[in-house]
Coordinates of C-alpha atoms and ligand atoms in Angstrom, one line a residue:
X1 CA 60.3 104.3 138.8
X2 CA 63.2 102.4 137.3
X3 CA 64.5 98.8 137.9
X4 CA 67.1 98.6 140.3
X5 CA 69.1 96.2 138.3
X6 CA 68.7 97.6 134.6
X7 CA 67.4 100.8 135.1
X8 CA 64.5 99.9 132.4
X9 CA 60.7 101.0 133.6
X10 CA 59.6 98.8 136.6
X11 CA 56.5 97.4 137.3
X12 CA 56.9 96.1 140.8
X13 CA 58.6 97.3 144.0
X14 CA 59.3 94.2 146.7
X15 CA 58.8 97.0 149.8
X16 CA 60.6 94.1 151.8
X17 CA 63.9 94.5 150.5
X18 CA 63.3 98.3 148.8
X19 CA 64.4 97.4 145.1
X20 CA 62.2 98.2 142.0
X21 CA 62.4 95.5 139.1
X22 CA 61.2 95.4 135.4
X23 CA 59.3 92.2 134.0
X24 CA 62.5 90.8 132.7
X25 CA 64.5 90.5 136.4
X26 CA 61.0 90.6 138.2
X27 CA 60.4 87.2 136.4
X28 CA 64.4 86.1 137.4
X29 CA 63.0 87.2 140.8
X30 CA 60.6 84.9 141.0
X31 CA 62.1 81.7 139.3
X32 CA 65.1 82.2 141.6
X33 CA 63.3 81.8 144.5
X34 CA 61.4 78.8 143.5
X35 CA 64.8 77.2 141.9
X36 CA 66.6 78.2 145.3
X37 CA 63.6 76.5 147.0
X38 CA 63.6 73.4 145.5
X39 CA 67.6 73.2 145.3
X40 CA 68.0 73.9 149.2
X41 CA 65.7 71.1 150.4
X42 CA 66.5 68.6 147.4
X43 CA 62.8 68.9 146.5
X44 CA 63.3 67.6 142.6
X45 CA 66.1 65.1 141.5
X46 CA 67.0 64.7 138.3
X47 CA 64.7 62.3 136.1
X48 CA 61.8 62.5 138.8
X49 CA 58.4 62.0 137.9
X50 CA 56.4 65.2 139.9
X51 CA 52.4 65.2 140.1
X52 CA 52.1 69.0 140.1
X53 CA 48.1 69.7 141.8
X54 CA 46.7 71.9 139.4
X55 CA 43.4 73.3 140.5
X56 CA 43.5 76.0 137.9
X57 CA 43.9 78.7 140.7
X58 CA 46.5 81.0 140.0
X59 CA 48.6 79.2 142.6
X60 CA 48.4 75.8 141.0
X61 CA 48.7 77.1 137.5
X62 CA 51.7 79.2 138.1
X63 CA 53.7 76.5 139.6
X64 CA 52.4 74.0 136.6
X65 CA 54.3 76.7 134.4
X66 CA 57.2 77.3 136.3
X67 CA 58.2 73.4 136.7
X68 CA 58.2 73.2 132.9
X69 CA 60.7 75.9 132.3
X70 CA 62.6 74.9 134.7
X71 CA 62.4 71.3 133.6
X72 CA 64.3 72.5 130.0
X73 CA 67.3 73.0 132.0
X74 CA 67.1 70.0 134.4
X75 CA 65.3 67.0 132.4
X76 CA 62.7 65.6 134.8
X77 CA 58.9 64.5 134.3
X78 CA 55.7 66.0 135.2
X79 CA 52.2 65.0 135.5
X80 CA 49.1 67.3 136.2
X81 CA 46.5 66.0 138.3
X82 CA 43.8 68.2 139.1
X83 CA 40.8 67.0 141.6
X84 CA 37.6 67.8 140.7
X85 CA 35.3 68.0 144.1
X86 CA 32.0 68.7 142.1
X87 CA 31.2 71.8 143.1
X88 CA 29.0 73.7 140.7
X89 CA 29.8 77.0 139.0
X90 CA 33.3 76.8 140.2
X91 CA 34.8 73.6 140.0
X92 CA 34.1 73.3 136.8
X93 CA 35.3 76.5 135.4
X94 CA 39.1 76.3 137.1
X95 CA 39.2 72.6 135.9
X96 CA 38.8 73.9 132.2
X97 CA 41.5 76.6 133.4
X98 CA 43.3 73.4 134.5
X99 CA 43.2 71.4 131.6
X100 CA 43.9 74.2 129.3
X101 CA 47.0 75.3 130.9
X102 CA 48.7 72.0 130.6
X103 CA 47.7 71.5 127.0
X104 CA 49.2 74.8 126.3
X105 CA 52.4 73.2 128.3
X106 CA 52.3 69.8 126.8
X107 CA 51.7 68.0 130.0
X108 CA 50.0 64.9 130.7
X109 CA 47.0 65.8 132.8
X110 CA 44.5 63.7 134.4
X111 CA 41.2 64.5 136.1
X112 CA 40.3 62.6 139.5
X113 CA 36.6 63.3 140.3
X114 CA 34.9 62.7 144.3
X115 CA 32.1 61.4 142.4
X116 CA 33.8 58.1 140.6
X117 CA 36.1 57.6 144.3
X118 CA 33.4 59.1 147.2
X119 CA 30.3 58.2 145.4
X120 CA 29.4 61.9 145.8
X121 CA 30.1 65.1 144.7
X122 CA 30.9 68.1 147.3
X123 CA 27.5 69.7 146.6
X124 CA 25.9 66.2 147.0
X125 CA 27.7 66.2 150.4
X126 CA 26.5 69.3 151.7
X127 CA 22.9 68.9 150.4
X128 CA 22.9 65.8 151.8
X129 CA 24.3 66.8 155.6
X130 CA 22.9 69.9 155.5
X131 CA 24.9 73.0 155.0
X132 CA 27.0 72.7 158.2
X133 CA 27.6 68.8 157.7
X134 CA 26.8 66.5 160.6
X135 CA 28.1 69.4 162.7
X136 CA 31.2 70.0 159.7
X137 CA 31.7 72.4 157.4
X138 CA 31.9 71.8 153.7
X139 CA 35.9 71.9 154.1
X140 CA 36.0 69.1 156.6
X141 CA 35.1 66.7 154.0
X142 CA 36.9 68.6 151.0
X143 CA 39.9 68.5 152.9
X144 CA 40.7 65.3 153.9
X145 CA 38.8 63.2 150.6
X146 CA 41.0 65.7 148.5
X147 CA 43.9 64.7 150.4
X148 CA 43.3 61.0 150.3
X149 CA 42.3 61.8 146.3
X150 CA 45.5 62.5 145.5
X151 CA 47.2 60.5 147.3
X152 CA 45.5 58.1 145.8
X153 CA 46.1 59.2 142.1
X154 CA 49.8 59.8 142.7
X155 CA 50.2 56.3 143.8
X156 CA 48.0 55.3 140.6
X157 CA 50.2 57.4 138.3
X158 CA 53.3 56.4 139.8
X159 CA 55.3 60.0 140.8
X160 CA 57.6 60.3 143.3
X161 CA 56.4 63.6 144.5
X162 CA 53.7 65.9 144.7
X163 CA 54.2 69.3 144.0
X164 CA 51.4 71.8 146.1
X165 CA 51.3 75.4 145.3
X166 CA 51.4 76.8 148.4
X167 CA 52.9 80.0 148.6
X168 CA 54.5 82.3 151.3
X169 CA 51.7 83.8 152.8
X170 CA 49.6 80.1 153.1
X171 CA 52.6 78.7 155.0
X172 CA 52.8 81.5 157.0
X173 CA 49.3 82.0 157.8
X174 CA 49.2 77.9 158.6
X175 CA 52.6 78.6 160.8
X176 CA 50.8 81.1 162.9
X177 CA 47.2 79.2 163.3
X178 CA 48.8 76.6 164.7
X179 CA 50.9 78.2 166.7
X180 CA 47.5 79.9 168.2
X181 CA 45.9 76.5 168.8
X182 CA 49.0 75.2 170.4
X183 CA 49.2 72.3 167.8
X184 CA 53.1 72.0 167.6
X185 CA 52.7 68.4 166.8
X186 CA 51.2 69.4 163.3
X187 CA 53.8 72.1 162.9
X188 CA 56.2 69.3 162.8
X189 CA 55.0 67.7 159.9
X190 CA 54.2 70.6 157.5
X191 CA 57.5 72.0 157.0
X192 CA 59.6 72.0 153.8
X193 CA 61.1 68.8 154.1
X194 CA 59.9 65.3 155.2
X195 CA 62.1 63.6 158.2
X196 CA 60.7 60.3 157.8
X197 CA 58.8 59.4 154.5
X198 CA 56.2 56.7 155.5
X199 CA 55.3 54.0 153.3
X200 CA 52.3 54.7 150.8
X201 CA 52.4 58.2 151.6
X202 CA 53.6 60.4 148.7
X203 CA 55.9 62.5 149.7
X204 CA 54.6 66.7 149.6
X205 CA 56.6 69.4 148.2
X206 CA 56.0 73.3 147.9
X207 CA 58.4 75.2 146.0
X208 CA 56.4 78.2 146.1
X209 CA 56.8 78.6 149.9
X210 CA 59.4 81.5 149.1
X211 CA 57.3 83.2 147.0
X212 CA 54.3 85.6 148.1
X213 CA 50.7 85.7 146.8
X214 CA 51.2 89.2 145.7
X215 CA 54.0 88.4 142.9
X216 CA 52.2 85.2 142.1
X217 CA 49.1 86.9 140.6
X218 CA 51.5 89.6 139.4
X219 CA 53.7 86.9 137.8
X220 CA 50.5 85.3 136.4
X221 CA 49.3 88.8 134.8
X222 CA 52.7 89.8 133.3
X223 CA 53.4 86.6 131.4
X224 CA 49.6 86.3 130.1
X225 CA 49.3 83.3 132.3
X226 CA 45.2 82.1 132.4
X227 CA 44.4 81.6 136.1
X228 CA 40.8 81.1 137.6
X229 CA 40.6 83.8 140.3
X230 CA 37.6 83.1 141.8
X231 CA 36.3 82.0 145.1
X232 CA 35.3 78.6 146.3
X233 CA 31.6 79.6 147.4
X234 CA 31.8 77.3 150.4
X235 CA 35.0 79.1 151.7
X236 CA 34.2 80.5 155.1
X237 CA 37.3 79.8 157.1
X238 CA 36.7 83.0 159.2
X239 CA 40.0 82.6 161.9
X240 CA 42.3 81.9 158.7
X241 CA 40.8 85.4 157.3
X242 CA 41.8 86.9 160.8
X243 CA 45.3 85.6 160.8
X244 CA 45.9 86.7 156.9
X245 CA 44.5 90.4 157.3
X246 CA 46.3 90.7 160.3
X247 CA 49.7 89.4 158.6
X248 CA 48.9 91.6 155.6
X249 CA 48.6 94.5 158.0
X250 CA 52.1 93.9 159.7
X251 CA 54.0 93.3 156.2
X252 CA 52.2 96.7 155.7
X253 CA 53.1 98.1 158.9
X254 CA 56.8 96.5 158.8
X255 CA 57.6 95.1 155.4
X256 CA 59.6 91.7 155.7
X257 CA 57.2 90.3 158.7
X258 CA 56.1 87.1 156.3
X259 CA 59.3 86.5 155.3
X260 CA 61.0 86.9 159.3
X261 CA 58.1 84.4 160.2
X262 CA 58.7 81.8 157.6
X263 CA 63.0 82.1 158.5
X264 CA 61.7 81.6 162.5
X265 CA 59.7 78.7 161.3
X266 CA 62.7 77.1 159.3
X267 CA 65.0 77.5 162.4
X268 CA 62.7 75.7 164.5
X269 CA 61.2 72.8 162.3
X270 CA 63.9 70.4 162.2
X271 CA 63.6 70.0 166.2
X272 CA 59.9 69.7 165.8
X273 CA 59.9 67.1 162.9
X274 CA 62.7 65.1 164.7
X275 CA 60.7 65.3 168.1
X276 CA 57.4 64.2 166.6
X277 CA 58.0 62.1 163.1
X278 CA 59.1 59.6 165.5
X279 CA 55.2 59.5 167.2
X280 CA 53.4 58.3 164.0
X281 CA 52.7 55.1 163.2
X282 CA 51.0 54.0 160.7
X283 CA 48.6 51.0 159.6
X284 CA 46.8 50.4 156.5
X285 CA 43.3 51.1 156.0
X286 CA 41.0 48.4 156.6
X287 CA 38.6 49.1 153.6
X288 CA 40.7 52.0 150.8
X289 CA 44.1 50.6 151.9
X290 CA 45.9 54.2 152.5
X291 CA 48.1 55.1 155.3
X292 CA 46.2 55.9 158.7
X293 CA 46.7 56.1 162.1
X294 CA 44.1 54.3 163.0
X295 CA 42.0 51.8 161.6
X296 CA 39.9 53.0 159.0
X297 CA 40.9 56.3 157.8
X298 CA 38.9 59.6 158.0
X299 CA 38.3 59.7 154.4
X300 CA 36.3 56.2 154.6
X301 CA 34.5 57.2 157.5
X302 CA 33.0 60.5 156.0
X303 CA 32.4 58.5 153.5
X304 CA 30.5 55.7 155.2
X305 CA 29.1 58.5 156.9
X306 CA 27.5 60.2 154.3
X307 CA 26.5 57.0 152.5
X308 CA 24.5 56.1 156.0
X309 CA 22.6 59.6 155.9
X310 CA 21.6 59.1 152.4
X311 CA 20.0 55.9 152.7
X312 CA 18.2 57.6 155.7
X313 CA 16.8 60.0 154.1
X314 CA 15.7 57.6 150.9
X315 CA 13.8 55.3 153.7
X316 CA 12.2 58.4 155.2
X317 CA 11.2 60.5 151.9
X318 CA 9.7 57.1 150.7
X319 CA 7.6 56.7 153.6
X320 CA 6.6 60.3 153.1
X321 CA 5.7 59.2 149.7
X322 CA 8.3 61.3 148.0
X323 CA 9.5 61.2 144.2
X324 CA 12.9 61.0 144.6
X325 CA 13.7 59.5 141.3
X326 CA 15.6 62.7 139.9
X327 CA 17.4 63.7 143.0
X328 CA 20.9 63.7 142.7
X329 CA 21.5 61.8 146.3
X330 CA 20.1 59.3 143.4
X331 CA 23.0 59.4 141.8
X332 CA 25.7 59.2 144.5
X333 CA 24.2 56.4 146.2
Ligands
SF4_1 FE1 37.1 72.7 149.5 FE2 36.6 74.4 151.4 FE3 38.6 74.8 149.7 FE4 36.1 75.0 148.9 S1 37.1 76.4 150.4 S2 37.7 74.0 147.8 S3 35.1 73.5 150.1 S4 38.4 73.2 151.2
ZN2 ZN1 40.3 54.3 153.9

């Protein structure tokens, strides 16, 4: 098949619009989305400083690379911050990914570990709650310490923004699950812009909203980009698999479905953010000092949490007379 634009060999057809493109105008594809992305909602102003979240995921690592092409054209600065959750066999392999890419790029990159902020790592975590947690999956903590995490780094490294890279079928997939459990309170405050920008609370953007998975791994493997493609071992999010295989099934079935869901949820947003950005408030953490809505935040409590359930299992092991010199609860204690 031939490009649509040039005529020169193609490599990928976009089934939702019909055309064919070559590498050349299938890369302009791509960057003009993201460019159009960030230049409709005013996600980058000139002379920013961005922390781009670089897991070393294809994801992550193709937005790292597109922000520094497009940052010849339109001068601002970015940092690389990748969090490292400790989870063996994978973690470490897509942090190398990480750390390579933005050497190869030239950016500065910084590595923010549970271990040094939590006291634990994620594998420490789960050994030490058992595999479902106190009742909580390995992703309950992961989430929200890896939210606080970098929060917490891009207030330490001083950017204005954070750059995720989220792509088209994630926001999608996050559009429709919670629509399902009727959460519209959430929905207002994941969209593509911010309507109020609370204190201490680094602002999110995701300029890869516009842009799905499929021509981010085929953008990666065209350009030689390194990615780390594999899977998280404790990922297990069985109703987000639902809601993605059924999506992937529709865009099948009737090719544009992602990108008619995304336009509904733009349409409907801004009356959603203005309804509910006005119902948080929030206070300071009593013990980390980050934005909460409460008094301590969640991250601090699984924190204490898990710190409480070590200790308890040190007294009882030493009453059972157990060694537990070499453990590695040990070490995160
Ligand atoms: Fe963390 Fe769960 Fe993602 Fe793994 S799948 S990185 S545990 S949130
Ligand atoms: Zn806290």
């Amino acid at each position: 098949m031939k490009c649509s634009r040039c005529g020169r060999e193609a490599v990928y057809f976009a089934r939702y619009e019909g055309r064919y493109y070559c590498h050349k105008h299938f890369n302009e594809l791509v960057e003009g989305k993201v460019k159009r992305t960030i230049r409709k909602y005013r996600m980058i102003k000139r002379g920013e400083r961005i922390g781009v979240a670089v897991s070393g995921g294809k994801d992550s690592v193709v937005l790292l690379h597109l922000l520094a092409k497009l940052r010849k054209k339109f001068p601002f600065e970015i940092v690389a911050i990748t969090i490292d959750e400790g989870i063996k066999g994978y973690r470490d392999k897509s942090v190398e990914v990480a750390k390579k890419n933005a050497e190869l790029l030239g950016i500065e990159h910084h590595i923010y570990r549970f271990k040094d902020y939590i006291g634990f790592t994620l594998d420490e975590t789960v050994e030490i709650m058992g595999a479902r947690g106190e009742r909580l999956g390995a992703c309950s903590y992961c989430g929200v310490w890896r939210r606080w995490l970098l929060n917490k780094a891009a207030e330490e490294l001083k950017v204005d923004k954070l750059a995720l890279g989220l792509n088209l079928d994630d926001e999608v997939q996050v559009f429709l699950m919670n629509l399902m459990r009727g959460d519209v309170a959430r929905l207002g405050r994941t969209g593509p812009y911010y309507e109020v920008v609370h204190e201490g609370l680094v602002p999110r953007i995701k300029p890869l909203r516009e842009v799905p998975e499929k021509e981010i791994v085929l953008y990666a493997v065209l350009n030689n980009i390194e990615v780390d493609l594999s899977e998280c071992p404790y990922a297990v999010e069985a109703f987000r698999a639902e809601i993605r295989d059924w999506l992937n099934e529709m865009e099948e079935k009737h090719p544009g479905t992602k990108y008619q869901l995304l336009r509904s949820y733009d349409k409907i947003f801004p009356l959603l953010a203005k309804t509910y950005a006005k119902e948080v408030k929030l206070n300071r953490c009593k013990l980390c000092g980050q934005p909460t809505s409460g008094e301590i935040c969640k991250a601090c409590q699984f924190r204490l949490q898990v710190h409480e359930r070590a200790k308890l299992k040190f007294s009882l092991s030493d009453k059972n007379g157990e060694d537990h010199r070499n453990s590695s609860f040990h070490r995160g204690a």
